[in-house]
Coordinates of C-alpha atoms and ligand atoms in Angstrom, one line a residue:
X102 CA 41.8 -32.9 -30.1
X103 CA 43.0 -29.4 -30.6
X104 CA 46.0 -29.2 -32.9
X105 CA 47.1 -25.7 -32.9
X106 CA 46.8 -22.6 -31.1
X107 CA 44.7 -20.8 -34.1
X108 CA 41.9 -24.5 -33.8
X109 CA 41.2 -23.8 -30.5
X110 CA 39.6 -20.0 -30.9
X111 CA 37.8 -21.2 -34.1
X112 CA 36.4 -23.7 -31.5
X113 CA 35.9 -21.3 -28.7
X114 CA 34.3 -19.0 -31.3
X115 CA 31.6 -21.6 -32.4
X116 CA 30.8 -22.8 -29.3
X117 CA 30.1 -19.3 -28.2
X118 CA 27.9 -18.6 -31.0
X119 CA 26.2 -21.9 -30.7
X120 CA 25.4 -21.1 -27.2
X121 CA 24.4 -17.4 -28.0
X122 CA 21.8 -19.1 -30.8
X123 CA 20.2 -20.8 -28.2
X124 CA 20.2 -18.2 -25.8
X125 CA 18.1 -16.1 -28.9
X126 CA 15.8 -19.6 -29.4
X127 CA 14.9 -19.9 -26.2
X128 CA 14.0 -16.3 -25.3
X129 CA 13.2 -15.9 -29.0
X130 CA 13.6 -12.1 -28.6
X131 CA 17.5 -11.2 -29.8
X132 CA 19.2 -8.5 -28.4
X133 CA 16.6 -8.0 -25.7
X134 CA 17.9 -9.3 -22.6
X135 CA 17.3 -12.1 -20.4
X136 CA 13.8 -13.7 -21.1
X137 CA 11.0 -12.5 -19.3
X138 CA 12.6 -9.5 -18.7
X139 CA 10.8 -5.8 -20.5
X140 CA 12.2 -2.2 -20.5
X141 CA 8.6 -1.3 -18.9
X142 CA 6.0 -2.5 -16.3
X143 CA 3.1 -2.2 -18.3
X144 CA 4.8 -4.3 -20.9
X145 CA 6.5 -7.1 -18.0
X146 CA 1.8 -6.9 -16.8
X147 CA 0.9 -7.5 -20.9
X148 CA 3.3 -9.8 -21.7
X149 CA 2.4 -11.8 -18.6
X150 CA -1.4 -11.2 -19.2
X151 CA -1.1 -13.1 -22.9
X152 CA 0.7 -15.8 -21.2
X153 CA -1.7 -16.5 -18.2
X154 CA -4.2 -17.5 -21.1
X155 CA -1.9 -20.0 -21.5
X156 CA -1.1 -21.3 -18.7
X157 CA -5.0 -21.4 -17.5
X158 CA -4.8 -24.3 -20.4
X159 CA -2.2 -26.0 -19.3
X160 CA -3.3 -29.7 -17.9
X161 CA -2.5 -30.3 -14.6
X162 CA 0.4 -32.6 -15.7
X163 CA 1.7 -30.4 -18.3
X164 CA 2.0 -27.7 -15.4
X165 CA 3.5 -30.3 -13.4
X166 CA 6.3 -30.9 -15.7
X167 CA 7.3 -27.2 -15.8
X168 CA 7.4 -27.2 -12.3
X169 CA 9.4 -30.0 -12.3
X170 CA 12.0 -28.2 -14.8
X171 CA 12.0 -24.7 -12.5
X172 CA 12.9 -27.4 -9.3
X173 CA 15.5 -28.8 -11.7
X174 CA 16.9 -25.8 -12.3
X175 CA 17.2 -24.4 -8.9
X176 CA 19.0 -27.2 -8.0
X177 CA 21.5 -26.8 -10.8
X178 CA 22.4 -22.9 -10.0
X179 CA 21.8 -22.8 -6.0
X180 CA 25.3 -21.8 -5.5
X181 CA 25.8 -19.8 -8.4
X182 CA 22.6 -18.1 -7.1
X183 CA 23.2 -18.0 -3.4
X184 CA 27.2 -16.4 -4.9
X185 CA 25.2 -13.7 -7.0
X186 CA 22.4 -12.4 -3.9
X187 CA 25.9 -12.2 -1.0
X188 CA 28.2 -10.2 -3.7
X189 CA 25.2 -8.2 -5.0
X190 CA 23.2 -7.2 -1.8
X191 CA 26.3 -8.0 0.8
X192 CA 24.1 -9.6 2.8
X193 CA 24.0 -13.7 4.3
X194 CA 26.1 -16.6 3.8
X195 CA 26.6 -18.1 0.5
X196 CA 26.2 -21.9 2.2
X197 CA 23.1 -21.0 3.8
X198 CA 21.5 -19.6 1.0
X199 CA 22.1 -22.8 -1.2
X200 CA 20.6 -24.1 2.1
X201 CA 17.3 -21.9 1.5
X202 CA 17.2 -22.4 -2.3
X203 CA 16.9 -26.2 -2.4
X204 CA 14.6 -26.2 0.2
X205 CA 12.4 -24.2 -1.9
X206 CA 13.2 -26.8 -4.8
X207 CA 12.7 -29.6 -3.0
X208 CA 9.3 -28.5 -0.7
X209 CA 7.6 -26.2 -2.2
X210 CA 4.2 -27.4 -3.2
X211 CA 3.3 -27.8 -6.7
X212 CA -0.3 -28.7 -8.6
X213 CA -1.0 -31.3 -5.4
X214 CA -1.6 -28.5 -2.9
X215 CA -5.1 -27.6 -4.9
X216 CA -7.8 -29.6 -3.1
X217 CA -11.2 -29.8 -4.5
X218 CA -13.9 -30.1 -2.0
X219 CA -17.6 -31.8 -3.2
X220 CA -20.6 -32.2 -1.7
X221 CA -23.0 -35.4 -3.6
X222 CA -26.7 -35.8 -2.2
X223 CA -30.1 -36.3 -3.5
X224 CA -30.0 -33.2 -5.5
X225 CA -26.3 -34.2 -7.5
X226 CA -22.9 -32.8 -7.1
X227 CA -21.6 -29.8 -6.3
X228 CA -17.4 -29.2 -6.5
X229 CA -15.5 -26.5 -5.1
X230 CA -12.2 -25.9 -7.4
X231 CA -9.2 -23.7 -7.0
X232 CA -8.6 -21.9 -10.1
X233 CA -6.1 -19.2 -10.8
X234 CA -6.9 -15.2 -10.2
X235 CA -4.9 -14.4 -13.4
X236 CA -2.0 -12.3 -13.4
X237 CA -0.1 -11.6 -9.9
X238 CA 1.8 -8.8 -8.9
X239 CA 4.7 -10.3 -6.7
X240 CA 6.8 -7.9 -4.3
X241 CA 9.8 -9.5 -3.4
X242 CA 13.0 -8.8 -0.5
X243 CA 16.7 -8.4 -1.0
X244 CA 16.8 -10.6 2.1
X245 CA 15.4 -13.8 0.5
X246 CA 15.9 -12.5 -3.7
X247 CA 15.8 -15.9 -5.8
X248 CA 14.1 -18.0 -2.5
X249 CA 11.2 -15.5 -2.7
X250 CA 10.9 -15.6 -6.7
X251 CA 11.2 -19.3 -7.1
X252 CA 9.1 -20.2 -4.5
X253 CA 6.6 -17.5 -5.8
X254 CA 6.8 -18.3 -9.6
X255 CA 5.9 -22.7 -8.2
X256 CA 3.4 -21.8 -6.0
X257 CA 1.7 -19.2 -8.0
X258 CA 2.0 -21.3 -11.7
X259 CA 1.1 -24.3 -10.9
X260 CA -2.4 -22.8 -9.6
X261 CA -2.3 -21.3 -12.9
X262 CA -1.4 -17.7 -12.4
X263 CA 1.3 -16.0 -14.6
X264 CA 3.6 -13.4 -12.3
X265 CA 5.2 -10.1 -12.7
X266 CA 7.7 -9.6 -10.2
X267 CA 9.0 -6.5 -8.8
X268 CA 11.9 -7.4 -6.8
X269 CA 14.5 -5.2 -4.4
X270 CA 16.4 -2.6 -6.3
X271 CA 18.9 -3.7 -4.2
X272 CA 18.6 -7.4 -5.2
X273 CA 18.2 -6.4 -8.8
X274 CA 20.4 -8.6 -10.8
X275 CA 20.3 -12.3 -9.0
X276 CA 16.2 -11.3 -8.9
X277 CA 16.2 -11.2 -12.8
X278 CA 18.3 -13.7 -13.0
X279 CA 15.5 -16.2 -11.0
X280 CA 13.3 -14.9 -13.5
X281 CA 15.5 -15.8 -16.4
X282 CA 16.2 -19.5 -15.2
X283 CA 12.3 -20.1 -14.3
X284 CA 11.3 -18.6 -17.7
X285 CA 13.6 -20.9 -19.6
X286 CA 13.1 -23.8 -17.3
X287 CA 9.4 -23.2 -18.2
X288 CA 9.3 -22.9 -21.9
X289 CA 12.4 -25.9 -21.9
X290 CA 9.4 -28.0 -20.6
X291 CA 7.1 -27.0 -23.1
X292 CA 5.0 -24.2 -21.2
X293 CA 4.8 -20.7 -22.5
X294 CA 7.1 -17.8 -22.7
X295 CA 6.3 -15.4 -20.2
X296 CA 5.1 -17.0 -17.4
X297 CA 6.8 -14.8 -15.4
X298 CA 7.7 -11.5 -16.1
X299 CA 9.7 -8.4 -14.5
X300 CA 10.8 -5.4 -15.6
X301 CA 14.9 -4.5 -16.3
X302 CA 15.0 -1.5 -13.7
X303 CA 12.9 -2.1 -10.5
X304 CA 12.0 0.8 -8.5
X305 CA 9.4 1.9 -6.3
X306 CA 7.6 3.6 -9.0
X307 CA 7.3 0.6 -10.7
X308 CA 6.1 -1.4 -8.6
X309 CA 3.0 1.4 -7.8
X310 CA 2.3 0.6 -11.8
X311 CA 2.1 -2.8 -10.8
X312 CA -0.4 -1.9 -7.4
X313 CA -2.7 0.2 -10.1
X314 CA -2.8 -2.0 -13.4
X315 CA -6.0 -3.1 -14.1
X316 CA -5.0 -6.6 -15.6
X317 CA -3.3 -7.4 -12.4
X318 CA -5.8 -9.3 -9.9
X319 CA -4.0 -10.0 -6.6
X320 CA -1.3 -8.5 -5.2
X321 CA 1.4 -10.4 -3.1
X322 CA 3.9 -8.4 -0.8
X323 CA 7.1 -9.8 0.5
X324 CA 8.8 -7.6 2.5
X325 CA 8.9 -4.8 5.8
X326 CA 6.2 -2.9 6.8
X327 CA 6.3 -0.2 4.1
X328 CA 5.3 -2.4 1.3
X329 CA 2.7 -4.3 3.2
X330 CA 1.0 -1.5 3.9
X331 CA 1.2 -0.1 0.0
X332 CA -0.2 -3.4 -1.0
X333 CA -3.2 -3.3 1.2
X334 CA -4.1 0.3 0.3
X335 CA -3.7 -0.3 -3.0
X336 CA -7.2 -1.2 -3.7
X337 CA -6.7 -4.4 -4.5
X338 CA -7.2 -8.0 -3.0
X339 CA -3.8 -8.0 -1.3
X340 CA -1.8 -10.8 0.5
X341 CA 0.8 -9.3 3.0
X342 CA 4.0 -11.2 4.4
X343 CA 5.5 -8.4 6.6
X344 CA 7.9 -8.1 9.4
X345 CA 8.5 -9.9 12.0
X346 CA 10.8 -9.7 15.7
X347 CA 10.8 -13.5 17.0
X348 CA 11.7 -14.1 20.9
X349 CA 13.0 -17.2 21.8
X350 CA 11.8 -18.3 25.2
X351 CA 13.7 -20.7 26.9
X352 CA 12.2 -21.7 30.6
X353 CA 13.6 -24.0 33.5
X354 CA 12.2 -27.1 32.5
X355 CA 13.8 -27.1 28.8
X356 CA 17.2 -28.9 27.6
X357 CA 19.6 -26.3 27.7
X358 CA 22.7 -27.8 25.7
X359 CA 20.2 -28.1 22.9
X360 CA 18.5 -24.9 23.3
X361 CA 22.3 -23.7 23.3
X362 CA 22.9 -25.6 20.1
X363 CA 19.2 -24.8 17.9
X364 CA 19.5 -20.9 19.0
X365 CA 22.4 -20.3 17.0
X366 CA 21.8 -22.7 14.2
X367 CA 18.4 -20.9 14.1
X368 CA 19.5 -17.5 15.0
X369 CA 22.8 -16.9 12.7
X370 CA 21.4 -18.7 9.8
X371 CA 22.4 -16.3 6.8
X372 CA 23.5 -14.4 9.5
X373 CA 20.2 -13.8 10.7
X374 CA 18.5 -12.4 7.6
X375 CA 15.2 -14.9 7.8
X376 CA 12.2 -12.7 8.8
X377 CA 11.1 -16.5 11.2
X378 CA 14.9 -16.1 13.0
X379 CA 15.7 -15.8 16.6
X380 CA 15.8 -12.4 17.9
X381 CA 16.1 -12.4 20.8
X382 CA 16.6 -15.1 23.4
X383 CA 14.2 -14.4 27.2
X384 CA 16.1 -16.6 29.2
X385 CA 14.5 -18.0 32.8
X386 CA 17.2 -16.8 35.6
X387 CA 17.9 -20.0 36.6
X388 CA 19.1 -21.2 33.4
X389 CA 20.4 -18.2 32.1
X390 CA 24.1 -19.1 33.0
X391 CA 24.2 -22.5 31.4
X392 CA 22.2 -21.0 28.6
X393 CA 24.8 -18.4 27.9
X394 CA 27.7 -21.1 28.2
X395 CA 25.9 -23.3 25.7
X396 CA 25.5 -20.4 23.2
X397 CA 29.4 -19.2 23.3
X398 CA 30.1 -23.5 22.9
X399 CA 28.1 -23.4 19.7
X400 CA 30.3 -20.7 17.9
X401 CA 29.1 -17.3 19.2
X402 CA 31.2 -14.9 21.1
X403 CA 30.1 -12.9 23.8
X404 CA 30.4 -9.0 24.3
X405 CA 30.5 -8.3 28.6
X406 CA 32.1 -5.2 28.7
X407 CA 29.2 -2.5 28.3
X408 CA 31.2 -0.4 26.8
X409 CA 31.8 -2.5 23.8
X410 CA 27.9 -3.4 23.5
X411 CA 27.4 0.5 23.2
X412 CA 29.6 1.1 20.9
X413 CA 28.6 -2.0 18.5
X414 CA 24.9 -0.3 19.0
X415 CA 26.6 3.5 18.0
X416 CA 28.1 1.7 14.7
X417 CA 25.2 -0.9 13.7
X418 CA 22.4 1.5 14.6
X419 CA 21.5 4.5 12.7
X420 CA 21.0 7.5 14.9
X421 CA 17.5 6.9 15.1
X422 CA 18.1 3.7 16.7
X423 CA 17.0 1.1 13.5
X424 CA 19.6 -1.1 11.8
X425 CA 22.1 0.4 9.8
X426 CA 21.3 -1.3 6.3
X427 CA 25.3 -1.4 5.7
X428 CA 25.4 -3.6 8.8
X429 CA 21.9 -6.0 8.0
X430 CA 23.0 -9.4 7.1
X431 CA 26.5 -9.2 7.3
X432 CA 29.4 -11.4 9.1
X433 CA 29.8 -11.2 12.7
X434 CA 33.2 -10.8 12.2
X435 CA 32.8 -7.7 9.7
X436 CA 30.5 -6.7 13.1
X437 CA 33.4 -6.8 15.5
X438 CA 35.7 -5.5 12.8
X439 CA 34.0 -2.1 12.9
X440 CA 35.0 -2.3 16.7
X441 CA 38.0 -2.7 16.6
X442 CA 38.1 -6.5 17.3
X443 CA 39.4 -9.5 15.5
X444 CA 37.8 -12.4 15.7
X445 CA 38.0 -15.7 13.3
X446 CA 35.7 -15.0 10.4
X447 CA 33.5 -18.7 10.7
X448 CA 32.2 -17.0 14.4
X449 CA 28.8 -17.7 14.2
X450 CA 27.4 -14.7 16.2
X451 CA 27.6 -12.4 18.7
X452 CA 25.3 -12.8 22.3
X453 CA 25.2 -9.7 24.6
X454 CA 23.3 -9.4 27.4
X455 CA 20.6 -6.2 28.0
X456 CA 18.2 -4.6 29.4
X457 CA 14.7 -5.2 28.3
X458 CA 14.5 -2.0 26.2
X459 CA 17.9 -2.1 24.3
X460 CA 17.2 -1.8 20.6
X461 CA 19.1 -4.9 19.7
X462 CA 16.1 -6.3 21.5
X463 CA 13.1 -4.3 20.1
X464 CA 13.9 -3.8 16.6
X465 CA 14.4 -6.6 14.0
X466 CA 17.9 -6.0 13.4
X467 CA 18.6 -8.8 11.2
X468 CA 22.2 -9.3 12.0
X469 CA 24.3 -12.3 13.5
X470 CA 23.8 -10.3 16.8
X471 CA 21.6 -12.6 19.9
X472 CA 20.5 -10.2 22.6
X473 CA 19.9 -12.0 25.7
X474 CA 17.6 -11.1 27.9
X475 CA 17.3 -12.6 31.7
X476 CA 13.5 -12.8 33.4
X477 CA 12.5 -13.9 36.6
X478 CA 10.4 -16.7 36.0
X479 CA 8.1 -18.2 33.0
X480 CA 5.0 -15.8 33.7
X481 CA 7.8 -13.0 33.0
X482 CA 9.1 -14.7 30.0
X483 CA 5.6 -15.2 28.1
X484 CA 4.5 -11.5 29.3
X485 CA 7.6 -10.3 27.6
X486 CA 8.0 -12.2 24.4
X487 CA 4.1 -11.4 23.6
X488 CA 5.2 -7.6 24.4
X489 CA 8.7 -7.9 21.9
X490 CA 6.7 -9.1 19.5
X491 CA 5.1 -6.4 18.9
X492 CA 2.3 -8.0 17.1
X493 CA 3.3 -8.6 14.0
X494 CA 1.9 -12.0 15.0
X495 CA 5.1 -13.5 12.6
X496 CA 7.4 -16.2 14.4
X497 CA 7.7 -17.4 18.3
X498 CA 10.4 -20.0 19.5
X499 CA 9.9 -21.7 22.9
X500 CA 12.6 -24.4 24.1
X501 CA 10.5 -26.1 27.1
X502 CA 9.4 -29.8 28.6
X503 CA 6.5 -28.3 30.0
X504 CA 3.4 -28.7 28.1
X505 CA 1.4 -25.7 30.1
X506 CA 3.9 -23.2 29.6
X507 CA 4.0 -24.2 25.6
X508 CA 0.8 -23.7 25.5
X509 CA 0.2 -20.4 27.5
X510 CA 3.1 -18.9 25.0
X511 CA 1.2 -20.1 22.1
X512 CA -2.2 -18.9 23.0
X513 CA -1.1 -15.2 24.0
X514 CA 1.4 -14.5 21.4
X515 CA -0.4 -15.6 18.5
X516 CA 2.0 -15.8 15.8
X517 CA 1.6 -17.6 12.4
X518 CA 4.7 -20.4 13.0
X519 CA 5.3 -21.3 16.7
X520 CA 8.9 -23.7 16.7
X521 CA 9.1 -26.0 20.2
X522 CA 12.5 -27.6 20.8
X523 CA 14.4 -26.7 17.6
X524 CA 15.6 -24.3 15.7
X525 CA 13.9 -21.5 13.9
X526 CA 14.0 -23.0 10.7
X527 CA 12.3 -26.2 11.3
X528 CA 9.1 -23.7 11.1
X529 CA 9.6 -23.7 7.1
X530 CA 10.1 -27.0 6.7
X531 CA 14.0 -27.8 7.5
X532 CA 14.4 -30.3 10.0
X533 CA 10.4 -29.9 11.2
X534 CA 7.4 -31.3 8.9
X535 CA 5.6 -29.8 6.4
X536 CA 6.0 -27.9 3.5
X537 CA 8.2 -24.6 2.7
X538 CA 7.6 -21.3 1.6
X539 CA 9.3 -18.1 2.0
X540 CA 6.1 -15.8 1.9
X541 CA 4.4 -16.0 5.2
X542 CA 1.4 -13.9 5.8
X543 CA 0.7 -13.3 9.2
X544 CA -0.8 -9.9 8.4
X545 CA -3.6 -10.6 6.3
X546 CA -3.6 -14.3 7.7
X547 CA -3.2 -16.3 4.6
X548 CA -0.4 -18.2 7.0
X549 CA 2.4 -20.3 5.3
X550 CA 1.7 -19.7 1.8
X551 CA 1.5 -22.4 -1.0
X552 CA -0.2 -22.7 -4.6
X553 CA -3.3 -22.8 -2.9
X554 CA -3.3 -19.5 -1.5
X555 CA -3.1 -18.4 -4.6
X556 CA -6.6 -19.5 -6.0
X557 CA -9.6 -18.2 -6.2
X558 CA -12.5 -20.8 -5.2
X559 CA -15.1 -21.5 -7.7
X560 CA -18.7 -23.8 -7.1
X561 CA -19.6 -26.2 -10.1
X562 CA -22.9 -27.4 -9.7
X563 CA -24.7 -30.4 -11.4
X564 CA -28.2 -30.8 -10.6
X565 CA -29.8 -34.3 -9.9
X566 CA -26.7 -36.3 -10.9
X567 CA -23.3 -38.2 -10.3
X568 CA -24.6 -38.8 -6.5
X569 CA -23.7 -42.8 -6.6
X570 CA -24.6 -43.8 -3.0
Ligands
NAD1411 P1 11.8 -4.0 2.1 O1 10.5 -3.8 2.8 O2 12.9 -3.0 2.1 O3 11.5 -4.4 0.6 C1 10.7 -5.4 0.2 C2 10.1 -5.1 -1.2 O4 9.2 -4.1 -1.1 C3 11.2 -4.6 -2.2 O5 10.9 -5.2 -3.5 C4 11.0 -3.1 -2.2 O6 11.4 -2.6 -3.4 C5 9.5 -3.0 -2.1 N1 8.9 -1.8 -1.5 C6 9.3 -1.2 -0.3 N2 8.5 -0.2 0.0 C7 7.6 -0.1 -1.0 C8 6.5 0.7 -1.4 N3 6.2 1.8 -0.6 N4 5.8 0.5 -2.5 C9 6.1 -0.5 -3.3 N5 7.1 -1.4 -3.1 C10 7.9 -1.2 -2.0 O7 12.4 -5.4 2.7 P2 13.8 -6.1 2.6 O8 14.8 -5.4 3.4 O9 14.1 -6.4 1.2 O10 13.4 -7.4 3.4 C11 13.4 -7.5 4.8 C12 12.0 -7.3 5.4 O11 11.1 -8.2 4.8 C13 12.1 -7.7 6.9 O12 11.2 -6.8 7.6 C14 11.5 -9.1 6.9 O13 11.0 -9.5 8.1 C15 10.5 -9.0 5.8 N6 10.3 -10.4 5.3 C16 9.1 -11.0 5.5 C17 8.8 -12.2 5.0 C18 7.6 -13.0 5.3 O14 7.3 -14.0 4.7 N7 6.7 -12.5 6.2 C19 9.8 -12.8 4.2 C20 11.0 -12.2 3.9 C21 11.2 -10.9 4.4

């Protein structure tokens, strides 16, 4: 035990030094910032470029293990994570994200998702194997930072890819930070350095080095339209995960306390910031009422007077009518604030009821705002939710008993995740089956993403053997 005053900063002192040592062993470059991390794209592509060679000789298992360290560590800084993405970008809910973080530690798929298919016969055997395109470029959002990375970095090492991320300028620090953890997590387990690379100051700019290089071999876009779009021009094999504007439809048939109860769990999640979240709700006239009274019992408040919705849509909106990014993802009671109203700050989210052509319900507004809109009947509902849409073909939520009209609603709006009867979320793997992933391609069709996507598929051909029938 400490004795005197002067004992304790010696001990201080060498603990800090100690921990500063192993800082420098484990990114084994002093003085040059987190691991992983280079002054310059081209060097973030060539560092990662050495390391793929690698990792393409990792075993399976080996892989495994590292894999098993990134999950580790997830778990071990989701809330200092989740803390770091709300102070730096100002967006979501701190709870949520650690929500969204161990979800991707605990179901995103690792080296079991690449499945070998084989053919024996007469003439031998013949395997087709998933093996890793090489170095990825990796686009990421400010809405999901360290979700995005993580999940990425899994997916895309364990099919043997190194990365290069170019995250949000906005979402700079927590996204280098993700990078920092999964490199030392990696390396910790006895993988390479480099694995996964980024570059200190992310920028548009950089990332077009990144669309160009000619050692990177697929491109993978997180984002809104823009970068979608820069991906697939770029030239290069590209996998898109764009925008999206999910309607919720709730019909006559469905149970409307628990359509109340999943639409703002789904829709106010990190205060609406998912691209899969609600909305907007289509609501069948009949129910609309009891709808609306089961929404406000679940923690939203409602805005009736019109005057009010207007001039939350003056503030939130730019003048072009598309979300104010100083509003996207914040509290609805920072919301209300700019309106002058007070409300307690653990309100959930805000429900106003428009017209069909309101911009709360055509844009993706990504705030804790639920615009409702009320339809005659079910034919109305589908008609309208495929129209909202707007084809991005991303996310549809139906709350319904009848199997005809979930089916209709499925077949004409087309969208990569279709929820019945829960919450937005359950799409990705919280509270619904299957796995998780926070890259979902509906553009270029990949779907739900996982390590598999992230393959190229290669034949292996023996002649006149190893057929034991
Ligand atoms: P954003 O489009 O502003 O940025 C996404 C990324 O793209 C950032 O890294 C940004 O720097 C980069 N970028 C933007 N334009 C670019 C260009 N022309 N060239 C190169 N890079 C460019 O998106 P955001 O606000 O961070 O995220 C929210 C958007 O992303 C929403 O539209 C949401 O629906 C979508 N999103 C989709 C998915 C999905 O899986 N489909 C997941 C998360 C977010």
């Amino acid at each position: 035990m400490a004795t005197s005053a002067g004992t304790l900063d010696i001990t201080e002192v060498v603990r800090q030094v100690m921990a500063r040592l192993k800082e420098v062993e484990r990114s084994g470059r002093p003085g040059t910032g987190p691991c992983g991390v280079y002054a310059s794209m081209e060097e973030a592509i060539q560092r990662a470029e050495a390391a793929q060679k690698k990792v393409a000789r990792m075993t399976l298992e080996e892989r495994e293990k590292c894999i098993a360290a990134i999950r580790a560590t997830l778990r071990a800084h989701a809330r200092e994570l989740s803390e770091m993405a709300v102070q730096e970008t100002g967006m979501g809910r701190v709870e949520d994200k650690i929500i969204k973080n161990n979800l991707v530690a605990d179901k995103t798929p690792g080296t079991e998702d690449l499945i070998t298919e084989a053919w024996s016969g007469d003439r031998g055997l013949t395997l087709v194997e998933m093996s890793p395109f090489g170095v990825i470029g990796a686009i990421t959002p400010s809405t999901n930072p360290t979700e995005t990375v993580f999940c990425n970095a899994i997916g895309m090492f364990a099919a043997g890819n190194s990365v290069v991320f170019s995250p949000h300028p906005g979402a700079k620090a927590v996204s280098l930070r993700a990078v920092e953890l999964i490199n030392q997590a990696i390396q910790e387990a006895g993988g390479p350095e480099d694995a996964v690379t980024s570059v200190a100051e992310p920028s548009i700019e950089a990332a077009q080095v990144l669309f160009k290089h000619p050692a990177v071999r697929l491109l993978v876009a997180t984002g809104g339209p823009g970068v979608v779009h820069a991906a697939l021009t770029s030239g290069k094999k590209a996998i898109g995960a764009g925008a999206g504007n999910p309607p919720v439809v709730v019909d006559e048939t469905a149970d409307i306390e628990k359509a109340g109860h999943d639409i703002i769990a789904g829709g106010t999640f990190d205060n609406n910031l998912p691209c899969i979240a609600e909305k907007e709700i289509i609501a069948v006239e009949s129910v609309a009422d009891y709808l609306l009274f089961n929404l406000l019992k679940n923690g939203a408040v409602q805005l009736k007077d019109r005057r009010d919705i207007d001039r939350l849509a003056e503030v939130v909106l730019t003048p072009e009518g598309k979300p104010s990014r100083k509003f996207i993802g914040r509290d609805a009671a920072v919301l209300l604030k700019a309106i002058g109203k007070e409300v307690p700050p653990e309100t959930r989210g805000i429900v106003v009821e428009v017209e069909k052509e309101h911009p709360f319900v055509q844009e993706e507004l990504m705030m804790p705002i639920l615009p409702l809109v009320r339809v005659r009947n079910v034919d109305e509902a589908i008609e309208f939710a495929v129209e909202v849409e707007h084809g991005n073909r991303h996310t549809a939520i139906m709350h319904s008993k009848n199997v005809d009209n979930m089916t209709r609603l499925a077949r004409e709006i087309q969208t990569t995740i279709f929820v019945k009867n829960g919450p937005s979320y359950a799409g990705i793997g919280v509270g619904g089956e299957g796995f998780a992933t926070f890259t979902i391609a509906g553009p270029t069709g990949e779907g739900l993403t996982s390590a598999r996507t992230f393959t190229r598929k290669r034949r292996c051909v023996l002649v006149d053997a190893f057929s034991i029938r």
